[in-house]
Amino acid sequence: MDHKPNPSNHRPGDLILDRYMPNATEAEREAARENLREFAIIVVGISKRLAREDTKHAKEILEELKTMIEFESP
């Protein structure tokens, strides 16, 4: 009978570690978990920056459109 682990007992990163480091020691898992955490922080930071830049660019485009509409209005 196949025993499935209880997801409520999982810590952040366990699914990735189980998949790619199934035979790792607890010390190796903790080091890898910290690397995953740092990587995730970087990726989220990049995503936030891109979202801000896209928002800023979208606002610039809307301002240009608004100016064009006001220019053409009687």
Coordinates of C-alpha atoms in Angstrom, one line a residue:
M1 CA 0.0 0.0 0.0
D2 CA 1.4 3.4 -1.0
H3 CA 1.6 5.9 1.8
K4 CA 1.1 9.5 0.8
P5 CA 2.5 12.2 3.0
N6 CA 0.2 14.6 4.8
P7 CA 0.4 18.0 3.0
S8 CA -0.2 19.8 6.2
N9 CA 3.2 18.5 7.5
H10 CA 5.0 20.0 4.5
R11 CA 7.3 22.9 4.9
P12 CA 8.0 25.5 2.1
G13 CA 10.0 23.9 -0.6
D14 CA 9.3 20.3 0.3
L15 CA 7.6 19.4 -3.0
I16 CA 10.6 20.7 -5.0
L17 CA 13.1 19.1 -2.6
D18 CA 11.3 15.8 -2.7
R19 CA 11.3 15.8 -6.5
Y20 CA 14.9 16.9 -7.2
M21 CA 16.7 15.9 -4.0
P22 CA 14.9 12.7 -2.8
N23 CA 18.0 11.3 -1.1
A24 CA 19.4 14.5 0.4
T25 CA 20.3 14.6 4.1
E26 CA 18.4 16.9 6.4
A27 CA 21.4 19.4 6.4
E28 CA 21.4 19.3 2.5
R29 CA 17.7 19.9 2.5
E30 CA 17.9 22.9 4.8
A31 CA 20.7 24.5 2.7
A32 CA 18.7 23.9 -0.5
R33 CA 15.5 25.2 1.2
E34 CA 17.4 28.5 2.1
N35 CA 18.6 28.7 -1.5
L36 CA 15.1 28.3 -2.8
R37 CA 13.9 31.0 -0.4
E38 CA 16.5 33.4 -1.6
F39 CA 15.7 32.6 -5.2
A40 CA 12.0 33.1 -4.6
I41 CA 12.7 36.5 -3.0
I42 CA 14.6 37.6 -6.1
V43 CA 12.0 36.3 -8.6
V44 CA 9.2 38.1 -6.7
G45 CA 11.3 41.3 -6.6
I46 CA 11.8 41.2 -10.3
S47 CA 8.1 40.5 -10.9
K48 CA 7.1 43.5 -8.7
R49 CA 9.5 45.8 -10.5
L50 CA 8.2 44.7 -13.9
A51 CA 4.6 45.3 -12.8
R52 CA 5.5 48.8 -11.6
E53 CA 7.3 49.5 -14.9
D54 CA 4.4 48.2 -16.9
T55 CA 2.0 50.3 -14.8
K56 CA 4.1 53.4 -15.3
H57 CA 4.3 52.8 -19.0
A58 CA 0.5 52.1 -19.2
K59 CA -0.1 55.4 -17.4
E60 CA 2.1 57.3 -19.9
I61 CA 0.2 55.8 -22.8
L62 CA -3.2 56.7 -21.2
E63 CA -2.0 60.3 -20.7
E64 CA -1.0 60.5 -24.4
L65 CA -4.3 59.1 -25.5
K66 CA -6.1 61.6 -23.2
T67 CA -4.2 64.4 -24.7
M68 CA -5.0 63.3 -28.2
I69 CA -8.7 63.0 -27.4
E70 CA -8.8 66.4 -25.8
F71 CA -7.0 67.9 -28.8
E72 CA -9.6 66.5 -31.2
S73 CA -12.6 67.5 -29.1
P74 CA -14.4 70.7 -30.1

